[in-house]
CSV table of C-alpha atoms in Angstrom, one decimal:
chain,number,residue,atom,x,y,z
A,218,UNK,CA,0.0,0.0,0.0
A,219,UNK,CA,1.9,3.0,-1.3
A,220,UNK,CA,2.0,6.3,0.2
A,221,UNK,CA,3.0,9.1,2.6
A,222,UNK,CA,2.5,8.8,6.3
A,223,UNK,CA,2.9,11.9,8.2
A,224,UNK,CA,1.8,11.6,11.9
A,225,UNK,CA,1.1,12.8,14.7
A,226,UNK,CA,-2.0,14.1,13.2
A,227,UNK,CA,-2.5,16.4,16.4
A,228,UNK,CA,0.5,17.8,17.8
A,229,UNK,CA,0.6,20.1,20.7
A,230,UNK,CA,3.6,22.1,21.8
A,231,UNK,CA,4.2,24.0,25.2
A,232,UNK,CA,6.5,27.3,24.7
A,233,UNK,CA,10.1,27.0,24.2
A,234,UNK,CA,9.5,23.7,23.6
A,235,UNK,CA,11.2,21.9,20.6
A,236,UNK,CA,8.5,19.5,18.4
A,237,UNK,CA,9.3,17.5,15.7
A,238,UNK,CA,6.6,16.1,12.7
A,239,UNK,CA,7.0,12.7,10.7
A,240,UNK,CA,6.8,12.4,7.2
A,241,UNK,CA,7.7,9.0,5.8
A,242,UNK,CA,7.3,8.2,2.2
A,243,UNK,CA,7.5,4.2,0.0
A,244,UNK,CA,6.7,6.0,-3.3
A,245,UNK,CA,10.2,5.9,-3.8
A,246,UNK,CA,10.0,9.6,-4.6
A,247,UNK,CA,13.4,11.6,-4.9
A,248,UNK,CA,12.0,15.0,-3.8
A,249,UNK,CA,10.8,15.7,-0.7
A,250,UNK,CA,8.9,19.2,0.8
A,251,UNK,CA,7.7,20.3,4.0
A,252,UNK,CA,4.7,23.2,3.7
A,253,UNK,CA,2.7,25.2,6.3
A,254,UNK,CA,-0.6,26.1,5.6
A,255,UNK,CA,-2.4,29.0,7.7
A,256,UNK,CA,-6.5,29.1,8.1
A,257,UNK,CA,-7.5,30.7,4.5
A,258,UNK,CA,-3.6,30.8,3.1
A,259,UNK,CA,-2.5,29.1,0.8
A,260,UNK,CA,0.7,26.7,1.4
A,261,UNK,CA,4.1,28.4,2.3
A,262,UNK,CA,7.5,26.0,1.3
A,263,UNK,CA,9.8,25.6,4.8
A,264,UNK,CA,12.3,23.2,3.5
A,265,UNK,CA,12.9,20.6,0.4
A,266,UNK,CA,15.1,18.2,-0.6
A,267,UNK,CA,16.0,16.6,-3.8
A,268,UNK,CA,18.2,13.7,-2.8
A,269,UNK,CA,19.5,12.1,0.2
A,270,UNK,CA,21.7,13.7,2.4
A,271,UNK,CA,20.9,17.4,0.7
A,272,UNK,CA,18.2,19.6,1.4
A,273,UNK,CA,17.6,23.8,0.6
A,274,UNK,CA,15.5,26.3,2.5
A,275,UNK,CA,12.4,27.5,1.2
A,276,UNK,CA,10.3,30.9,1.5
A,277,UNK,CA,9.6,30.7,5.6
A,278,UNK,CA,12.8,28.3,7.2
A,279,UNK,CA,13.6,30.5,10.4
A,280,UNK,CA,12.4,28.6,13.2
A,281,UNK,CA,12.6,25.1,11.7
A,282,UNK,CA,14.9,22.3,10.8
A,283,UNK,CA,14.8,18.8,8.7
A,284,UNK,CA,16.7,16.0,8.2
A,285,UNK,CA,17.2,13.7,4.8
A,286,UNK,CA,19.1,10.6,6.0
A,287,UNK,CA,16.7,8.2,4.1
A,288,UNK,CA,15.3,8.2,0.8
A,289,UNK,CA,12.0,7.6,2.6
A,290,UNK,CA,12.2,10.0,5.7
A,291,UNK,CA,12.2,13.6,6.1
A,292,UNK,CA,11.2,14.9,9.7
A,293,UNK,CA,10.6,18.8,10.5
A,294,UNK,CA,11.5,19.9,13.8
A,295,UNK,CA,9.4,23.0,14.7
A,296,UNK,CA,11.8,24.6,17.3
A,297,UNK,CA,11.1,27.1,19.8
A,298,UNK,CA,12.5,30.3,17.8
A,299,UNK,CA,9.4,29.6,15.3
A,300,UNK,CA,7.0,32.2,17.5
A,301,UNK,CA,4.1,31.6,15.6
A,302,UNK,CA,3.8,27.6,15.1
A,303,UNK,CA,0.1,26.7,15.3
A,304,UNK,CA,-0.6,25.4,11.6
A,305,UNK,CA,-1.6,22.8,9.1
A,306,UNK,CA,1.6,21.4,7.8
A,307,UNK,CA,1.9,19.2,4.9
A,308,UNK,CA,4.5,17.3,3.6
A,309,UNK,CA,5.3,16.1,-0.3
A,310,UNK,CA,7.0,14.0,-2.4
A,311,UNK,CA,7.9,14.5,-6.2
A,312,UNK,CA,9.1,11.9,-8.7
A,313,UNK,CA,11.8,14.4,-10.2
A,314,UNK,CA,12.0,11.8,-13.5
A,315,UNK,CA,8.2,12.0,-14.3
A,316,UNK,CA,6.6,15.8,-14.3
A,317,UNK,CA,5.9,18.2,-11.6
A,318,UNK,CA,2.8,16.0,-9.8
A,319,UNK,CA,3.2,16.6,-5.8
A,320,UNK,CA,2.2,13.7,-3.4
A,321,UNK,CA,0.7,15.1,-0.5
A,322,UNK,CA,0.8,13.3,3.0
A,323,UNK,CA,-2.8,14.0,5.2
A,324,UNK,CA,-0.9,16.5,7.5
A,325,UNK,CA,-0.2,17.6,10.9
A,326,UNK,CA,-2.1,19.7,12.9
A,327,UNK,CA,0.2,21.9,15.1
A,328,UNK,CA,-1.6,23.7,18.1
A,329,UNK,CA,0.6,25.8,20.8
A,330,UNK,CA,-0.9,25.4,24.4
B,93,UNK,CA,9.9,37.6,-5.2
B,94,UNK,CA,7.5,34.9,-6.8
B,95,UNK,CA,3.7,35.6,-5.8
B,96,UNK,CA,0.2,34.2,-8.0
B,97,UNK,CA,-2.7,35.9,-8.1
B,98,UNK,CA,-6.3,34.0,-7.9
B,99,UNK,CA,-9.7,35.1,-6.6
B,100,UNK,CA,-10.7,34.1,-3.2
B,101,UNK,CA,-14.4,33.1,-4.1
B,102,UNK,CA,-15.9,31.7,-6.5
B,103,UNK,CA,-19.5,30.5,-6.5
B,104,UNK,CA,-21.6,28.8,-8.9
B,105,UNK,CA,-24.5,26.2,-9.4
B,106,UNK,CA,-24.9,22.5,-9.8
B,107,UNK,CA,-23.9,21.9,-13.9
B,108,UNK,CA,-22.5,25.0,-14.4
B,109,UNK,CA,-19.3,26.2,-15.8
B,110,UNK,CA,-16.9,27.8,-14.2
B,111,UNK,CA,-13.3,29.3,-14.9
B,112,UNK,CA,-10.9,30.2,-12.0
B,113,UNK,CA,-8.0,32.5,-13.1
B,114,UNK,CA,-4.2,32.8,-12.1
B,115,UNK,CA,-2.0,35.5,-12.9
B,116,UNK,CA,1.9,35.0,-12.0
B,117,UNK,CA,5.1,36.6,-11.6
B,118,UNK,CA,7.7,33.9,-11.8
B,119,UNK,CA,11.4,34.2,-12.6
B,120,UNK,CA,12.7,31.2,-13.9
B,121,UNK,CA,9.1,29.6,-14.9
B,122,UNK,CA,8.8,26.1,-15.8
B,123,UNK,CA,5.2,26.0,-15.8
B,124,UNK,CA,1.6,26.2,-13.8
B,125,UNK,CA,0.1,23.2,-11.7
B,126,UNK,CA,-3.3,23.0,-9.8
B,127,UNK,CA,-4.6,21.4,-7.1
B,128,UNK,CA,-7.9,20.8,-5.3
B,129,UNK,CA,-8.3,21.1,-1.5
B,130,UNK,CA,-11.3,19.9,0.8
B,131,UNK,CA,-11.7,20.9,3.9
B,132,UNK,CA,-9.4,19.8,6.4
B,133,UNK,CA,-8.2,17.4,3.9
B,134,UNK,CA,-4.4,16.9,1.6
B,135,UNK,CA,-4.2,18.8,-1.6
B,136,UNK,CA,-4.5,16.6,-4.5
B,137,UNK,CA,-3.2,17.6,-8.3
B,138,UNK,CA,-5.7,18.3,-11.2
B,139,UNK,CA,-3.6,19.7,-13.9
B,140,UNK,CA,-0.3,21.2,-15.0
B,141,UNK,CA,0.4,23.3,-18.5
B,142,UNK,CA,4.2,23.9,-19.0
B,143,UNK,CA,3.4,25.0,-23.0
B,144,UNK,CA,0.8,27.6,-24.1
B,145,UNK,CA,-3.0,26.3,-24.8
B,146,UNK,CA,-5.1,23.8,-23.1
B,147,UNK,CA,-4.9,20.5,-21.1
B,148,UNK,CA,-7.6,18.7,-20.8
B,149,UNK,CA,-8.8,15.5,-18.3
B,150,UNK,CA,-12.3,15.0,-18.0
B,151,UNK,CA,-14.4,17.5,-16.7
B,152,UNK,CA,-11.2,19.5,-15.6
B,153,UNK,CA,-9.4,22.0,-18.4
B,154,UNK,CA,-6.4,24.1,-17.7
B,155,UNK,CA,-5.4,26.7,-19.9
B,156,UNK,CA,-1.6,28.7,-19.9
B,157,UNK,CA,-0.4,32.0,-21.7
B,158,UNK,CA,3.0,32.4,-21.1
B,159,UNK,CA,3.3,35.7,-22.8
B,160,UNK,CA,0.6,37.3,-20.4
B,161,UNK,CA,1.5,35.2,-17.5
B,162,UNK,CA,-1.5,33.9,-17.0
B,163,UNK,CA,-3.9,30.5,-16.2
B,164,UNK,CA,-7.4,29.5,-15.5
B,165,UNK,CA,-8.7,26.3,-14.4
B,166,UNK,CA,-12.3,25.7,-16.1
B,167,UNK,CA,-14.4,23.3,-14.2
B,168,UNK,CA,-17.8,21.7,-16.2
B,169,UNK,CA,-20.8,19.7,-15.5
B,170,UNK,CA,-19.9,21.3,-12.1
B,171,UNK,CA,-20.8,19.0,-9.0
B,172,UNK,CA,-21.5,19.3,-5.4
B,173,UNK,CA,-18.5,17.4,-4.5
B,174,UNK,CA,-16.6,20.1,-6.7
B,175,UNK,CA,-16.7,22.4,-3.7
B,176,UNK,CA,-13.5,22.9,-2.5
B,177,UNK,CA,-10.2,24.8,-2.1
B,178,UNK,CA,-8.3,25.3,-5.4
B,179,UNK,CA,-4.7,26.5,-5.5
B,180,UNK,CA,-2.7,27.3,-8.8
B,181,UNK,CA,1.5,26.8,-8.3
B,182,UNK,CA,4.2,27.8,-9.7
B,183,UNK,CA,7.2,25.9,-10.1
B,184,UNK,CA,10.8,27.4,-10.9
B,185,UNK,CA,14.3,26.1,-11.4
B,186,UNK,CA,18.0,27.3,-10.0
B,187,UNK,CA,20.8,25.3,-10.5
B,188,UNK,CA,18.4,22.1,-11.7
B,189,UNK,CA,15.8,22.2,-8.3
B,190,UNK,CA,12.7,22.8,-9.2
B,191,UNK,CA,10.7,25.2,-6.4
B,192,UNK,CA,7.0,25.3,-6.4
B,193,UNK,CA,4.8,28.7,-5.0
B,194,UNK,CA,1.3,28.5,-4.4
B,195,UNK,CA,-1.3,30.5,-4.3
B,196,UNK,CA,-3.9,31.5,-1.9
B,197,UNK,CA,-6.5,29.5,-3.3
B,198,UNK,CA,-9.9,30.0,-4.7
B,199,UNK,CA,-12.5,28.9,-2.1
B,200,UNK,CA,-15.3,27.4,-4.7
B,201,UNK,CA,-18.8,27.3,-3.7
B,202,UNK,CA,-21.7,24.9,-5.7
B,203,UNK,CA,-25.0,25.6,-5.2
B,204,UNK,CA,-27.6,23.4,-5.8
């Protein structure tokens, strides 16, 4: 049964505190993206990587890290300089050989108590 | 920057048509995806023109006009489960990544 996993699927941080969100993939996919989605917004790129071992910052990284150390994983840590955390956050995969097409996993909902 | 440009409503009724535009300013363009959204739900892709003219898949058309930097998304024999989020993205290459941008979204409304 192919697909992304991303879980928890409720996530709930205390301040200062460090959280980090799964996103495991056996699509085989090469590329890999991490996006936060605000109520109405549309979806903002944190971080993406194109192979193992190698991944670039996107539009909004301050405040958050990931990690490519398998093909099929790619965790984002929220950490606690990200002031504003409490979103929808979706990660992606990409087959870079065969088009543009995005994978999306079912998401993480980040809530600050 | 990069930033797209689409309405944030659109409503319409049941078997209707229905055209949701995208305008884009994208260094670097490779071309113009879309995507449909529920609520609460994960995006799922509909359509992606990286050439001028239309792209067609069942009910779903998507048009691109790289001279005006400009897309639609045209929707027919709309349904009730058509209402949804939809998002046009950009994607753009440096140094052979390819970067997608999304925009806001299009909230889409289907009456009855």
């Amino acid at each position: 049964d192919g697909g992304i996993t991303q879980s928890p699927k409720y996530l709930f941080r205390k301040e200062g505190q460090n959280v980090t969100l799964s996103c495991e993939q056996n699509l085989n996919h090469d590329a890999m993206y991490w996006y936060r989605q605000d109520p109405g917004q549309g979806l903002r790129l944190i971080y993406y990587s194109q192979i193992v071992n190698d991944f670039q910052k996107g539009d909004i990284a301050e405040g958050y890290s990931v990690s490519r150390e398998k093909k099929e994983s790619f965790p984002l840590t929220v950490t606690s300089a990200q002031k504003n955390p409490t979103a929808f956050y979706l990660c992606a995969t990409r087959e870079t050989s065969a088009g543009e097409t995005q994978y999306f996993g079912p998401g993480t909902r980040l809530l600050v108590l | 920057g990069q930033s797209l440009e689409q309405p944030s409503e659109v409503t319409a009724v049941e078997g209707a048509i229905v055209q949701i535009n995208c305008t884009y300013q994208t260094s670097g363009f490779y071309g113009l995806s879309w995507y449909q959204q529920h609520d609460g739900g994960a995006p799922t892709f509909l359509s992606y023109n990286a050439l001028d003219g239309l792209e067609e898949t069942g009910r779903f058309s998507s048009f691109l006009s790289r001279s005006d930097s400009y897309g639609y998304l045209l929707l027919q024999e709309l349904q009730m489960k058509d209402s949804a989020s939809y998002f046009c993205a950009s994607s753009r290459g440096t140094g052979g990544s390819y970067i997608p941008t999304f925009g806001r979204g299009t909230s889409l409304i289907v009456h009855p």
